[in-house]
XYZ file of C-alpha atoms in Angstrom:
145
model
C -31.754 -62.319 71.921
C -35.532 -61.934 71.887
C -36.851 -59.160 74.125
C -40.073 -60.146 75.902
C -42.770 -57.661 76.869
C -45.865 -58.365 78.964
C -48.935 -56.311 78.051
C -51.910 -56.125 80.395
C -55.308 -55.777 78.725
C -58.346 -54.521 80.619
C -61.093 -54.904 78.010
C -61.341 -51.104 77.668
C -59.890 -48.464 75.344
C -57.190 -47.893 77.969
C -55.924 -51.436 77.416
C -55.960 -50.864 73.671
C -53.654 -47.862 74.213
C -51.278 -50.045 76.234
C -51.344 -52.639 73.441
C -50.654 -49.968 70.790
C -47.687 -48.681 72.802
C -46.317 -52.202 73.189
C -46.718 -52.764 69.449
C -44.806 -49.550 68.782
C -42.001 -50.592 71.163
C -41.818 -54.042 69.592
C -41.400 -52.418 66.180
C -38.505 -50.326 67.500
C -36.873 -53.282 69.257
C -37.080 -55.694 66.344
C -36.609 -59.163 67.830
C -39.452 -59.012 70.334
C -42.191 -61.263 71.680
C -45.340 -59.835 73.231
C -47.325 -61.647 75.915
C -50.874 -60.283 75.839
C -52.432 -60.904 79.241
C -55.964 -60.527 80.543
C -56.510 -61.176 84.238
C -59.974 -61.935 85.571
C -59.991 -60.658 89.142
C -60.767 -63.554 91.413
C -60.203 -64.289 95.052
C -59.544 -67.793 96.337
C -60.643 -66.666 99.804
C -64.357 -67.362 99.750
C -65.814 -70.234 101.684
C -68.394 -72.282 99.821
C -69.954 -75.693 99.717
C -68.592 -78.397 97.417
C -71.484 -77.771 95.008
C -70.798 -74.031 94.953
C -67.125 -74.719 94.302
C -68.017 -76.933 91.329
C -70.241 -74.182 89.919
C -67.524 -71.637 90.529
C -65.016 -73.810 88.652
C -67.373 -74.029 85.659
C -67.841 -70.235 85.731
C -64.083 -69.735 85.835
C -63.600 -71.932 82.786
C -66.388 -70.093 80.926
C -64.872 -66.711 81.843
C -61.459 -67.792 80.564
C -62.929 -69.017 77.275
C -64.939 -65.815 76.807
C -62.006 -63.502 77.601
C -59.735 -65.480 75.305
C -62.208 -65.375 72.428
C -63.357 -61.764 72.773
C -60.244 -59.935 73.991
C -56.986 -61.815 73.814
C -57.238 -63.763 70.547
C -58.194 -60.660 68.475
C -55.315 -58.674 70.029
C -52.818 -61.463 69.332
C -54.112 -61.853 65.763
C -53.689 -58.111 65.169
C -50.098 -58.227 66.400
C -49.265 -61.298 64.335
C -50.805 -59.716 61.231
C -48.390 -56.815 61.661
C -45.501 -59.316 61.723
C -44.885 -59.504 65.466
C -44.474 -62.563 67.676
C -47.303 -62.667 70.201
C -48.921 -65.072 72.616
C -52.086 -64.641 74.661
C -52.708 -65.714 78.241
C -55.863 -65.449 80.377
C -55.677 -66.117 84.101
C -57.774 -65.673 87.238
C -56.259 -63.897 90.204
C -54.973 -60.607 91.493
C -54.049 -58.420 88.498
C -50.749 -57.060 89.826
C -49.557 -60.393 91.234
C -50.513 -62.291 88.082
C -48.832 -59.869 85.655
C -45.725 -59.824 87.828
C -45.639 -63.640 88.084
C -46.016 -64.077 84.306
C -43.277 -61.502 83.659
C -40.955 -63.399 85.994
C -41.835 -66.839 84.559
C -41.409 -65.703 80.938
C -38.243 -63.685 81.560
C -39.880 -60.451 80.401
C -37.930 -57.211 80.257
C -40.908 -54.966 80.916
C -44.627 -54.843 81.739
C -46.885 -52.398 79.882
C -50.274 -51.472 81.332
C -52.857 -48.721 81.197
C -52.917 -46.071 83.888
C -56.338 -47.243 85.002
C -59.292 -49.105 83.633
C -61.982 -46.823 82.265
C -64.709 -48.691 84.130
C -65.790 -47.877 87.655
C -66.842 -44.810 89.573
C -63.585 -43.542 91.033
C -61.199 -41.474 88.887
C -57.639 -41.606 90.165
C -54.202 -41.037 88.690
C -53.498 -44.765 89.012
C -55.931 -47.601 89.429
C -55.225 -49.790 92.453
C -54.016 -52.722 90.314
C -51.639 -50.453 88.424
C -50.238 -48.831 91.549
C -49.796 -52.229 93.234
C -47.983 -53.483 90.141
C -45.682 -50.454 90.003
C -44.802 -50.862 93.675
C -44.116 -54.604 93.518
C -42.945 -55.467 90.009
C -39.755 -57.401 89.406
C -39.198 -55.602 86.069
C -39.779 -52.024 84.892
C -43.421 -51.075 84.336
C -44.517 -48.650 81.624
C -47.830 -46.987 82.465
C -49.705 -45.664 79.429
C -52.159 -42.796 79.870
């Protein structure tokens, strides 16, 4: 039976540490598939004109293409080069909800994320997305420092 792990990238060195840990676990497990996920934070709760919505849709598609090309595809290629099964996914939405939903849909055994993104002004033990994920996940969450 293939064990499935979801790995959340954040575009920072912290996400690279989460990816490295997932790669290490996959090597220990053997028959494992990694789902490398990047979530572009996006809220559906803004009220705009039809023209603004069309522009927003175009921006969303551009953001997905850019994140796929710059972050997810290189990570997946690195994993595949090391002999692992990997697939990349980029989505818009709430980070915790999206990672949790993908883990549930794919039948993942575990979610692996960084403690917090290295961007931003506030230094906390857990970033808000990470703490929300830990509190609401349907599978175990490994938080990498």
